[in-house]
Tab-separated table of C-alpha atoms and ligand atoms in Angstrom:
chain	number	residue	atom	x	y	z
K	1	UNK	CA	-11.045	50.660	-15.242
K	2	UNK	CA	-11.746	53.418	-17.567
K	3	UNK	CA	-14.884	54.238	-18.529
K	4	UNK	CA	-13.790	56.331	-21.884
K	5	UNK	CA	-13.062	53.941	-24.541
K	6	UNK	CA	-9.317	53.491	-25.229
K	7	UNK	CA	-8.889	51.311	-28.308
K	8	UNK	CA	-10.157	52.527	-31.894
K	9	UNK	CA	-7.790	53.464	-34.826
K	10	UNK	CA	-5.833	56.520	-35.104
K	11	UNK	CA	-6.187	58.346	-38.968
K	12	UNK	CA	-2.992	60.028	-39.671
K	13	UNK	CA	-2.383	62.344	-42.864
K	14	UNK	CA	1.015	62.837	-43.777
K	15	UNK	CA	1.152	66.155	-45.500
K	16	UNK	CA	4.971	66.197	-47.160
K	17	UNK	CA	3.056	63.030	-48.862
K	18	UNK	CA	-0.728	62.925	-48.454
K	19	UNK	CA	-1.270	59.570	-47.842
K	20	UNK	CA	-3.022	58.416	-45.040
K	21	UNK	CA	-2.246	55.573	-42.336
K	22	UNK	CA	-4.479	54.075	-39.848
K	23	UNK	CA	-2.430	53.228	-36.574
K	24	UNK	CA	-4.645	50.826	-34.094
K	25	UNK	CA	-5.192	52.585	-30.665
K	26	UNK	CA	-4.996	49.966	-27.447
K	27	UNK	CA	-5.067	50.796	-24.432
K	28	UNK	CA	-5.327	54.061	-25.262
K	29	UNK	CA	-1.707	53.605	-26.529
K	30	UNK	CA	-0.371	53.845	-30.430
K	31	UNK	CA	2.618	51.751	-31.009
K	32	UNK	CA	5.745	53.670	-32.190
K	33	UNK	CA	6.892	50.939	-34.128
K	34	UNK	CA	3.556	51.706	-36.426
K	35	UNK	CA	4.990	54.704	-37.317
K	36	UNK	CA	7.630	53.390	-39.169
K	37	UNK	CA	5.561	52.759	-42.282
K	38	UNK	CA	5.028	56.397	-42.422
K	39	UNK	CA	8.071	57.560	-45.279
K	40	UNK	CA	8.217	60.048	-47.386
K	41	UNK	CA	10.440	57.492	-50.170
K	42	UNK	CA	11.354	53.904	-49.635
K	43	UNK	CA	14.777	53.836	-48.752
K	44	UNK	CA	13.526	56.419	-45.868
K	45	UNK	CA	14.093	54.542	-42.501
K	46	UNK	CA	10.791	56.510	-40.963
K	47	UNK	CA	8.618	58.344	-38.580
K	48	UNK	CA	10.583	58.439	-35.371
K	49	UNK	CA	8.283	59.638	-31.630
K	50	UNK	CA	10.640	61.858	-29.891
K	51	UNK	CA	10.684	61.799	-26.095
K	52	UNK	CA	12.946	62.738	-24.206
K	53	UNK	CA	12.836	61.789	-20.288
K	54	UNK	CA	9.118	59.745	-21.601
K	55	UNK	CA	7.083	62.079	-20.824
K	56	UNK	CA	4.763	60.435	-22.454
K	57	UNK	CA	6.084	57.108	-23.610
K	58	UNK	CA	4.606	53.743	-21.884
K	59	UNK	CA	7.878	50.953	-21.579
K	60	UNK	CA	5.703	48.150	-20.981
K	61	UNK	CA	2.457	46.523	-19.966
K	62	UNK	CA	2.790	46.533	-16.471
K	63	UNK	CA	-0.037	45.122	-13.602
K	64	UNK	CA	2.453	46.075	-10.301
K	65	UNK	CA	1.082	49.371	-9.763
K	66	UNK	CA	-1.070	51.674	-11.023
K	67	UNK	CA	-1.208	55.403	-10.153
K	68	UNK	CA	-3.767	58.375	-11.550
K	69	UNK	CA	-1.756	61.413	-10.705
K	70	UNK	CA	-4.415	64.137	-11.381
K	71	UNK	CA	-6.499	62.216	-8.448
K	72	UNK	CA	-3.835	61.471	-6.015
K	73	UNK	CA	-4.352	57.856	-6.294
K	74	UNK	CA	-2.013	55.172	-5.968
K	75	UNK	CA	-2.112	50.844	-5.992
K	76	UNK	CA	-0.102	48.167	-5.518
K	77	UNK	CA	-2.137	45.328	-7.275
K	78	UNK	CA	-4.780	46.941	-6.215
K	79	UNK	CA	-5.082	47.713	-3.226
K	80	UNK	CA	-5.223	51.703	-2.457
K	81	UNK	CA	-1.981	52.105	-0.562
K	82	UNK	CA	-3.537	53.751	2.393
K	83	UNK	CA	-4.985	50.993	3.236
K	84	UNK	CA	-1.985	48.783	2.869
K	85	UNK	CA	-0.746	51.719	4.841
K	86	UNK	CA	-3.038	50.988	7.782
K	87	UNK	CA	-3.299	47.264	7.643
K	88	UNK	CA	-0.408	45.490	6.215
K	89	UNK	CA	2.524	44.987	7.483
K	90	UNK	CA	5.612	45.535	4.747
K	91	UNK	CA	6.293	42.124	4.210
K	92	UNK	CA	2.937	41.453	3.474
K	93	UNK	CA	3.340	44.322	0.784
K	94	UNK	CA	6.657	43.243	-0.404
K	95	UNK	CA	5.073	40.265	-1.016
K	96	UNK	CA	1.700	40.973	-2.839
K	97	UNK	CA	4.220	43.376	-4.982
K	98	UNK	CA	6.203	40.118	-5.989
K	99	UNK	CA	3.666	37.797	-6.562
K	100	UNK	CA	0.495	39.817	-7.246
K	101	UNK	CA	-1.432	38.245	-4.250
K	102	UNK	CA	-1.120	39.187	-0.439
K	103	UNK	CA	0.189	36.284	1.363
K	104	UNK	CA	-2.512	33.612	3.275
K	105	UNK	CA	-1.314	33.111	6.636
K	106	UNK	CA	0.720	29.794	5.310
K	107	UNK	CA	2.756	31.852	2.580
K	108	UNK	CA	3.269	34.938	5.606
K	109	UNK	CA	5.237	32.224	7.892
K	110	UNK	CA	6.893	30.938	5.194
K	111	UNK	CA	7.940	34.183	3.478
K	112	UNK	CA	8.556	35.876	6.488
K	113	UNK	CA	10.605	32.930	7.634
K	114	UNK	CA	12.795	32.588	4.353
K	115	UNK	CA	13.492	36.791	4.682
K	116	UNK	CA	14.403	36.197	8.208
K	117	UNK	CA	17.029	33.695	7.550
K	118	UNK	CA	18.751	35.343	4.501
K	119	UNK	CA	19.508	39.074	6.802
K	120	UNK	CA	23.310	37.280	7.315
K	121	UNK	CA	25.819	38.908	4.558
K	122	UNK	CA	29.097	36.611	3.765
K	123	UNK	CA	31.814	37.781	6.185
K	124	UNK	CA	33.721	38.892	3.505
K	125	UNK	CA	31.134	41.887	2.777
K	126	UNK	CA	32.342	43.007	5.935
K	127	UNK	CA	36.324	43.602	4.684
K	128	UNK	CA	34.574	44.430	1.574
K	129	UNK	CA	33.081	47.403	4.000
K	130	UNK	CA	35.788	47.986	5.422
K	131	UNK	CA	38.044	49.240	2.431
K	132	UNK	CA	35.691	52.374	2.010
K	133	UNK	CA	37.028	55.549	3.826
K	134	UNK	CA	35.130	56.402	6.594
K	135	UNK	CA	33.319	59.730	5.031
K	136	UNK	CA	32.335	57.879	2.025
K	137	UNK	CA	28.564	58.266	1.024
K	138	UNK	CA	26.328	55.659	2.682
K	139	UNK	CA	24.296	55.228	-0.607
K	140	UNK	CA	28.021	54.593	-2.682
K	141	UNK	CA	28.639	52.037	-0.887
K	142	UNK	CA	25.242	49.945	-0.467
K	143	UNK	CA	25.677	50.662	-4.479
K	144	UNK	CA	28.712	48.306	-4.569
K	145	UNK	CA	28.092	46.090	-1.969
K	146	UNK	CA	24.623	45.521	-3.711
K	147	UNK	CA	26.397	44.696	-6.768
K	148	UNK	CA	29.292	43.027	-4.972
K	149	UNK	CA	26.489	40.529	-3.751
K	150	UNK	CA	26.691	38.900	-7.312
K	151	UNK	CA	30.326	37.559	-6.866
K	152	UNK	CA	29.060	35.747	-4.140
K	153	UNK	CA	26.031	34.179	-5.286
K	154	UNK	CA	27.332	33.730	-9.255
K	155	UNK	CA	24.427	31.417	-9.890
K	156	UNK	CA	22.016	34.098	-9.793
K	157	UNK	CA	23.008	34.283	-13.417
K	158	UNK	CA	20.545	31.486	-14.063
K	159	UNK	CA	17.775	34.818	-14.936
K	160	UNK	CA	15.354	32.193	-16.196
K	161	UNK	CA	15.470	29.425	-13.474
K	162	UNK	CA	12.481	30.477	-11.690
K	163	UNK	CA	14.298	28.928	-8.068
K	164	UNK	CA	17.245	30.365	-8.488
K	165	UNK	CA	15.443	33.575	-9.449
K	166	UNK	CA	13.208	33.525	-6.653
K	167	UNK	CA	15.869	33.202	-4.151
K	168	UNK	CA	18.186	35.573	-5.620
K	169	UNK	CA	14.532	38.072	-4.591
K	170	UNK	CA	14.351	36.875	-1.133
K	171	UNK	CA	18.517	37.402	-0.679
K	172	UNK	CA	18.209	41.145	-1.916
K	173	UNK	CA	14.379	41.530	0.352
K	174	UNK	CA	16.949	40.033	3.302
K	175	UNK	CA	20.042	42.099	3.235
K	176	UNK	CA	18.999	45.310	2.392
K	177	UNK	CA	19.024	46.860	5.536
K	178	UNK	CA	21.881	44.740	7.198
K	179	UNK	CA	23.881	45.943	4.598
K	180	UNK	CA	22.386	49.741	4.812
K	181	UNK	CA	23.206	49.214	8.640
K	182	UNK	CA	26.848	48.437	8.219
K	183	UNK	CA	27.663	50.709	5.773
K	184	UNK	CA	26.288	53.380	8.402
K	185	UNK	CA	28.167	51.375	11.435
K	186	UNK	CA	31.367	51.648	9.137
K	187	UNK	CA	30.576	55.456	8.891
K	188	UNK	CA	30.058	55.937	12.023
K	189	UNK	CA	33.048	53.727	13.184
K	190	UNK	CA	30.803	51.697	15.067
K	191	UNK	CA	31.038	47.693	14.786
K	192	UNK	CA	28.351	45.795	12.926
K	193	UNK	CA	25.768	45.139	14.623
K	194	UNK	CA	24.568	41.007	13.621
K	195	UNK	CA	20.686	40.373	12.549
K	196	UNK	CA	18.506	39.574	14.897
K	197	UNK	CA	16.055	36.894	13.998
K	198	UNK	CA	13.655	37.465	16.423
K	199	UNK	CA	12.565	40.640	15.855
K	200	UNK	CA	10.384	42.362	12.655
K	201	UNK	CA	11.621	43.378	9.399
K	202	UNK	CA	11.647	46.631	10.975
K	203	UNK	CA	12.256	46.006	14.237
K	204	UNK	CA	15.755	44.510	12.708
K	205	UNK	CA	17.005	47.020	11.237
K	206	UNK	CA	16.851	49.630	14.073
K	207	UNK	CA	18.452	46.967	15.786
K	208	UNK	CA	21.168	46.864	13.251
K	209	UNK	CA	21.358	50.821	13.446
K	210	UNK	CA	21.560	51.159	17.342
K	211	UNK	CA	22.252	48.006	19.171
K	212	UNK	CA	25.643	49.095	21.507
K	213	UNK	CA	26.029	46.828	24.861
K	214	UNK	CA	22.728	45.631	25.807
K	215	UNK	CA	22.112	41.473	24.750
K	216	UNK	CA	19.057	41.980	22.755
K	217	UNK	CA	17.780	45.360	21.240
K	218	UNK	CA	14.220	45.868	21.580
K	219	UNK	CA	12.720	48.855	19.213
K	220	UNK	CA	10.391	51.156	20.336
K	221	UNK	CA	7.386	49.628	18.839
K	222	UNK	CA	5.697	53.548	17.544
K	223	UNK	CA	9.020	54.410	16.172
K	224	UNK	CA	9.498	50.171	14.601
K	225	UNK	CA	5.447	50.561	12.795
K	226	UNK	CA	6.675	54.101	11.509
K	227	UNK	CA	9.466	52.725	9.760
K	228	UNK	CA	7.725	49.430	8.791
K	229	UNK	CA	4.578	51.608	6.932
K	230	UNK	CA	7.209	54.531	6.161
K	231	UNK	CA	9.140	50.852	3.941
K	232	UNK	CA	5.112	50.473	2.831
K	233	UNK	CA	4.806	53.939	1.192
K	234	UNK	CA	8.426	53.408	-0.824
K	235	UNK	CA	7.978	50.011	-1.811
K	236	UNK	CA	6.855	50.630	-5.475
K	237	UNK	CA	6.137	53.245	-7.859
K	238	UNK	CA	5.723	52.068	-11.722
K	239	UNK	CA	8.101	53.351	-14.213
K	240	UNK	CA	10.225	56.200	-12.228
K	241	UNK	CA	13.998	56.546	-12.968
K	242	UNK	CA	15.306	53.698	-10.617
K	243	UNK	CA	12.547	51.357	-11.748
K	244	UNK	CA	13.491	52.192	-15.256
K	245	UNK	CA	17.388	51.638	-14.773
K	246	UNK	CA	16.290	48.377	-13.046
K	247	UNK	CA	14.361	47.337	-15.933
K	248	UNK	CA	17.157	48.426	-18.419
K	249	UNK	CA	19.762	46.858	-17.269
K	250	UNK	CA	18.106	43.621	-16.605
K	251	UNK	CA	16.593	43.466	-20.421
K	252	UNK	CA	20.042	42.894	-21.178
K	253	UNK	CA	20.170	39.634	-19.075
K	254	UNK	CA	22.425	41.234	-16.013
K	255	UNK	CA	21.822	39.544	-12.638
K	256	UNK	CA	19.619	41.111	-10.087
K	257	UNK	CA	22.538	42.356	-8.296
K	258	UNK	CA	23.804	44.277	-10.606
K	259	UNK	CA	20.259	45.119	-12.100
K	260	UNK	CA	19.725	46.208	-8.079
K	261	UNK	CA	23.004	48.309	-7.897
K	262	UNK	CA	21.888	50.264	-11.298
K	263	UNK	CA	18.639	50.504	-9.890
K	264	UNK	CA	19.732	51.744	-6.614
K	265	UNK	CA	22.822	54.267	-8.164
K	266	UNK	CA	19.577	55.851	-10.486
K	267	UNK	CA	17.612	56.199	-6.726
K	268	UNK	CA	20.725	57.820	-5.706
K	269	UNK	CA	20.623	61.412	-7.148
K	270	UNK	CA	19.012	64.414	-5.419
K	271	UNK	CA	15.705	64.529	-7.816
K	272	UNK	CA	14.597	60.898	-6.695
K	273	UNK	CA	15.265	59.044	-3.222
K	274	UNK	CA	18.380	61.670	-2.809
K	275	UNK	CA	15.730	64.374	-2.786
K	276	UNK	CA	15.118	63.366	1.757
K	277	UNK	CA	18.689	63.757	1.913
K	278	UNK	CA	18.074	67.596	-0.029
K	279	UNK	CA	14.971	68.713	1.920
K	280	UNK	CA	16.480	68.065	5.139
K	281	UNK	CA	20.202	70.507	3.581
K	282	UNK	CA	17.810	72.916	2.460
K	283	UNK	CA	15.860	72.866	5.674
K	284	UNK	CA	18.355	73.488	7.687
K	285	UNK	CA	20.219	75.654	5.245
K	286	UNK	CA	16.681	78.322	5.510
K	287	UNK	CA	17.175	77.909	9.634
K	288	UNK	CA	14.121	79.959	10.515
K	289	UNK	CA	10.932	81.183	9.879
K	290	UNK	CA	12.304	84.495	8.322
K	291	UNK	CA	14.289	83.217	5.968
K	292	UNK	CA	11.603	81.733	3.863
K	293	UNK	CA	10.462	84.573	1.544
K	294	UNK	CA	13.932	84.477	0.809
K	295	UNK	CA	14.627	81.333	-0.037
K	296	UNK	CA	11.611	81.293	-2.179
K	297	UNK	CA	11.941	84.615	-3.749
K	298	UNK	CA	15.307	82.401	-5.137
K	299	UNK	CA	12.974	79.530	-6.343
K	300	UNK	CA	11.026	81.528	-8.361
K	301	UNK	CA	14.161	83.216	-9.547
K	302	UNK	CA	14.908	79.782	-10.742
K	303	UNK	CA	18.092	79.867	-8.666
K	304	UNK	CA	17.130	77.108	-6.165
K	305	UNK	CA	14.774	73.652	-5.926
K	306	UNK	CA	12.114	73.455	-4.412
K	307	UNK	CA	12.872	69.855	-2.980
K	308	UNK	CA	10.637	68.014	-2.055
K	309	UNK	CA	8.184	69.414	-4.483
K	310	UNK	CA	6.953	68.076	-7.776
K	311	UNK	CA	6.672	65.182	-9.367
K	312	UNK	CA	6.624	63.599	-12.762
K	313	UNK	CA	3.193	62.248	-12.188
K	314	UNK	CA	1.238	63.510	-9.227
K	315	UNK	CA	-0.493	67.086	-10.175
K	316	UNK	CA	-2.519	67.103	-7.482
K	317	UNK	CA	-0.769	65.728	-4.155
K	318	UNK	CA	0.571	63.091	-3.577
K	319	UNK	CA	-1.033	60.357	-1.573
K	320	UNK	CA	2.305	59.045	0.279
K	321	UNK	CA	2.769	62.660	1.806
K	322	UNK	CA	-0.414	62.697	3.272
K	323	UNK	CA	-0.208	59.344	5.447
K	324	UNK	CA	3.801	60.905	5.988
K	325	UNK	CA	2.156	63.855	7.387
K	326	UNK	CA	0.158	61.029	10.825
K	327	UNK	CA	3.517	59.011	10.663
K	328	UNK	CA	5.605	61.897	11.644
K	329	UNK	CA	2.616	62.750	14.478
K	330	UNK	CA	2.867	59.314	15.723
K	331	UNK	CA	6.944	60.184	15.557
K	332	UNK	CA	7.185	62.850	17.247
K	333	UNK	CA	5.069	62.330	20.617
K	334	UNK	CA	7.993	59.641	21.269
K	335	UNK	CA	10.964	61.185	20.280
K	336	UNK	CA	10.083	64.855	20.552
K	337	UNK	CA	8.988	67.516	17.736
K	338	UNK	CA	12.010	68.371	15.117
K	339	UNK	CA	11.942	71.886	14.731
K	340	UNK	CA	12.068	71.964	11.422
K	341	UNK	CA	9.025	70.788	11.154
K	342	UNK	CA	7.447	74.408	11.771
K	343	UNK	CA	9.915	75.879	8.480
K	344	UNK	CA	8.252	72.501	6.778
K	345	UNK	CA	5.306	73.352	7.099
K	346	UNK	CA	5.270	77.188	6.863
K	347	UNK	CA	7.068	76.105	3.257
K	348	UNK	CA	4.512	74.155	3.231
K	349	UNK	CA	1.460	76.585	3.581
K	350	UNK	CA	3.367	79.650	1.303
K	351	UNK	CA	3.752	77.199	-1.411
K	352	UNK	CA	0.303	76.391	-1.859
K	353	UNK	CA	-0.599	79.189	-1.894
K	354	UNK	CA	1.900	80.782	-4.042
K	355	UNK	CA	1.151	81.153	-7.966
K	356	UNK	CA	4.432	79.887	-8.805
K	357	UNK	CA	3.874	76.649	-7.355
K	358	UNK	CA	0.079	76.506	-8.027
K	359	UNK	CA	-0.052	77.014	-12.029
K	360	UNK	CA	2.742	74.365	-11.843
K	361	UNK	CA	0.911	71.808	-10.010
K	362	UNK	CA	4.029	71.666	-7.115
K	363	UNK	CA	2.824	70.185	-4.138
K	364	UNK	CA	5.140	68.119	-1.350
K	365	UNK	CA	6.523	64.964	-2.599
K	366	UNK	CA	7.062	61.957	-0.219
K	367	UNK	CA	10.277	63.217	0.340
K	368	UNK	CA	9.256	66.341	1.672
K	369	UNK	CA	8.294	64.889	5.179
K	370	UNK	CA	10.044	61.750	5.250
K	371	UNK	CA	13.692	63.068	5.799
K	372	UNK	CA	11.959	64.979	8.826
K	373	UNK	CA	10.730	62.048	10.370
K	374	UNK	CA	14.010	59.942	9.776
K	375	UNK	CA	15.922	62.719	11.930
K	376	UNK	CA	13.514	62.461	14.798
K	377	UNK	CA	14.367	58.988	14.616
K	378	UNK	CA	17.710	59.708	15.340
K	379	UNK	CA	18.894	58.602	11.205
K	380	UNK	CA	21.948	60.339	9.630
K	381	UNK	CA	21.001	62.771	6.472
K	382	UNK	CA	22.680	61.176	4.509
K	383	UNK	CA	21.234	57.547	5.125
K	384	UNK	CA	17.878	58.846	3.878
K	385	UNK	CA	18.205	57.511	0.623
K	386	UNK	CA	18.922	54.221	2.073
K	387	UNK	CA	15.836	54.434	3.805
K	388	UNK	CA	14.164	54.788	0.555
K	389	UNK	CA	16.738	52.236	-1.469
K	390	UNK	CA	15.029	49.257	1.155
K	391	UNK	CA	11.402	49.298	0.890
K	392	UNK	CA	12.085	50.231	-3.067
K	393	UNK	CA	14.300	46.955	-3.409
K	394	UNK	CA	10.428	45.235	-3.619
K	395	UNK	CA	9.406	47.479	-6.064
K	396	UNK	CA	12.427	46.911	-7.910
K	397	UNK	CA	12.469	43.206	-8.070
K	398	UNK	CA	8.733	43.001	-9.069
K	399	UNK	CA	9.087	44.744	-12.155
K	400	UNK	CA	12.433	43.063	-12.869
K	401	UNK	CA	10.844	39.869	-12.542
K	402	UNK	CA	8.245	41.211	-15.248
K	403	UNK	CA	10.275	42.553	-17.890
K	404	UNK	CA	12.442	39.851	-18.377
K	405	UNK	CA	8.518	37.446	-17.871
K	406	UNK	CA	7.341	39.588	-20.411
K	407	UNK	CA	7.122	37.838	-24.116
K	408	UNK	CA	7.307	41.569	-25.849
K	409	UNK	CA	10.393	42.759	-23.493
K	410	UNK	CA	13.561	42.926	-25.529
K	411	UNK	CA	16.839	44.310	-25.165
K	412	UNK	CA	16.254	48.152	-24.142
K	413	UNK	CA	17.445	50.501	-26.763
K	414	UNK	CA	15.970	53.998	-27.651
K	415	UNK	CA	16.942	55.418	-31.134
K	416	UNK	CA	18.062	59.074	-31.171
K	417	UNK	CA	17.713	61.726	-33.452
K	418	UNK	CA	20.961	62.208	-34.977
K	419	UNK	CA	21.904	65.815	-34.917
K	420	UNK	CA	26.223	65.776	-35.544
K	421	UNK	CA	27.608	66.715	-38.470
K	422	UNK	CA	26.809	64.526	-41.198
K	423	UNK	CA	30.216	63.191	-42.648
K	424	UNK	CA	33.648	64.830	-42.354
K	425	UNK	CA	37.107	63.584	-43.887
K	426	UNK	CA	40.515	63.175	-42.131
K	427	UNK	CA	42.987	66.051	-44.173
K	428	UNK	CA	45.163	63.736	-46.305
K	429	UNK	CA	48.361	65.422	-44.123
K	430	UNK	CA	48.059	63.216	-41.231
K	431	UNK	CA	51.223	65.555	-39.492
K	432	UNK	CA	48.459	68.092	-39.391
K	433	UNK	CA	45.947	66.105	-36.682
K	434	UNK	CA	48.235	67.844	-34.093
K	435	UNK	CA	47.205	71.784	-35.169
K	436	UNK	CA	44.164	72.153	-33.297
D	1	LIG	N1	11.064	74.098	-6.846
D	1	LIG	C1	10.951	74.645	-8.080
D	1	LIG	N2	10.114	74.889	-9.263
D	1	LIG	C2	10.014	73.428	-9.713
D	1	LIG	C3	10.232	72.433	-8.805
D	1	LIG	C4	10.388	72.689	-7.556
D	1	LIG	N3	11.537	71.444	-6.549
D	1	LIG	N4	9.836	70.995	-9.767
D	1	LIG	C5	9.411	71.595	-10.404
D	1	LIG	N5	9.555	73.120	-10.945
D	1	LIG	C6	9.215	73.725	-11.999
D	1	LIG	C7	10.104	73.857	-12.855
D	1	LIG	O1	11.611	74.690	-13.090
D	1	LIG	C8	9.679	73.688	-14.307
D	1	LIG	O2	9.351	75.340	-14.483
D	1	LIG	P1	8.966	76.194	-15.877
D	1	LIG	O3	7.660	75.784	-16.494
D	1	LIG	O4	9.104	77.633	-15.501
D	1	LIG	O5	10.390	75.792	-16.407
D	1	LIG	C9	7.990	73.102	-13.548
D	1	LIG	O6	8.227	73.599	-12.551
D	1	LIG	C10	8.020	71.942	-14.243
D	1	LIG	O7	8.680	70.974	-13.868
D	1	LIG	P2	9.721	69.853	-14.378
D	1	LIG	O8	11.217	69.974	-14.022
D	1	LIG	O9	9.068	69.969	-15.905
D	1	LIG	O10	9.326	68.900	-13.913
D	1	LIG	P3	9.798	67.250	-13.896
D	1	LIG	O11	8.542	66.640	-14.123
D	1	LIG	O12	10.814	67.055	-15.280
D	1	LIG	O13	9.995	67.261	-12.695
D	1	LIG	C11	10.770	66.770	-10.242
D	1	LIG	C12	9.690	66.124	-11.513
D	1	LIG	C13	10.877	65.464	-9.233
D	1	LIG	C14	12.055	65.978	-10.759
D	1	LIG	C15	10.972	68.091	-9.772
D	1	LIG	O14	9.550	68.191	-9.610
D	1	LIG	C16	12.087	68.229	-9.253
D	1	LIG	O15	13.068	68.287	-8.628
D	1	LIG	N6	11.745	68.213	-7.970
D	1	LIG	C17	12.535	68.943	-7.387
D	1	LIG	C18	12.945	66.579	-6.683
D	1	LIG	C19	12.627	65.994	-5.132
D	1	LIG	O16	11.444	66.263	-4.517
D	1	LIG	N7	12.551	64.695	-5.916
D	1	LIG	C20	11.527	63.878	-5.424
D	1	LIG	C21	10.661	63.407	-6.392
D	1	LIG	S1	9.192	62.532	-5.451
D	1	LIG	C22	10.230	61.099	-5.116
D	1	LIG	C23	10.715	60.411	-5.983
D	1	LIG	O17	10.642	60.559	-7.090
D	1	LIG	O18	11.795	59.786	-6.231
C-alpha cells in the first residue's frame, strides 16, 4: 500500500463568503458531494466539481485492477501482469479477475468445462449475422450480435440472482470468440466453423477462424500461446472508456449483454481499442522508413496522431507493450518477420528521442505492437479490435458485477454546467416561427 498518509482533513476557505469548511480525505480522495455544502446563499445549489473526461475523478472503489501510470505497473487482483503473462493461462486470469482468486485445480477444471460447453451460439445467430452486408465492419457485427444475445436469454434480466448472473458471465466469455470468428467468416464468405471443444480457449478461436476442409484443426502451439498471452494483456484495465461504458449502462440495471454491447461499442473507437487497427493502417500509409520524418513532422504540426502512442494513465511506459514485444519475437519465428516491424521500430526510436513526444510523455501503448503480431498471424486488420474485445470481456464483466453489487453505486448520472441561453419566450405571433 502507498506509504504517504492518504486520509485526513482538507481545510477549505471560500473567498466568496469567507467561510471555512473541513472536508474529510479518505483513501486519498474527497467526496465530491461534500463540496455541495459550500454555498454563497441558502438557495445556491452548492459547489460542483467540473471534470470533463474524468481526468481526476474516481468513479468507484474497485478491487480488480491496479495501475501506477508513472511506474508502469499493472496488476490484476494484486498479481503483476508480467507474472500472469509468463505463468498463467487466459482462462485462469479470467477466473482471477472475475472471482478475486486464482482457481485451484478443481475450480479450473470446472470453469474450463463451463466455458467450453457454452461456446456454441443459437443457430438463429448465424441467420442474424447473415443479414449484414458483406463488407460490414466486424466490430459492428460483434456489437449488434452481443446485444442480440439479450433476446435469446431473457432470464439475464435477473441481474441480482447470483446463479443467473454467473451463467450469463460464462456465456459471454464463451461466446465472444465464436461471434468474432463468425463475423470474420461472414465477411470473407467462408462457411461458419463451429467451436471445437477439444481445443483451448485460444486454440478454439484459431480453429473457428482458420479451419477449412480438415476434420479437426490443430493450431500452432506458439501462435496459440501468443494469442492466449494477448488475451491476458487485454483482460482488464480498470476504469477505461469501455469499462466506464459497461458500468454506466449496467448502473441502469440493463442486462449484461446490453451492457457488454455498450462496452464493445466504446472500445471500437480509434482512440481506444480501435487504435490497433489504426496503427496498421498508419504503418501501411507510411510505407517505408524514408517517409517517417515527414510523418513525424505532420504529427508535430497537429495534423495527425501517432496511433499506438500515448495513454491517459501510463506516463512512463505501458508494461503491456513491453510484454508484447517479447511475444512478437516468438510469433515472427513461426510466421516470418512482419516487414512493417522495421517501420514501427524506427517510429518508436524517433518518438522516444524527440522532444515533442518526450515532453508529453508519449510512449508506445498496448496497441502499437499488437496489430503487427495479429497481422503476422493472418488476422485481417478489421478484426483487430475484436481480438481486444475477446480478452477484455472478462474485465468488463468483473467491472459490471462489482458495480451492481456495490452498495454505494446508483444510476450513473453526472451533473453539468449549463452554459446555454437562460430563458427565452416564443414570439406571441406563432406564424412568425417560420421566419428563421
Ligand atoms: N500522437 C501525437 N500527439 C499526441 C498523441 C499521439 N498519439 N497522444 C497525445 N498527444 C498529444 C496531445 O495532442 C496533447 O498535446 P498538447 O498538450 O500539445 O495539446 C498531449 O499529447 C496530451 O494528450 P491528451 O490528448 O491530453 O491525452 P489523453 O490522455 O486525453 O489521451 C489517448 C490519451 C490514448 C486518447 C491519446 O494519447 C491518443 O489519442 N493516442 C492515440 C490513440 C491510441 O493509441 N489509443 C490507444 C490507447 S491504449 C489502449 C486503449 O486504451 O484502448
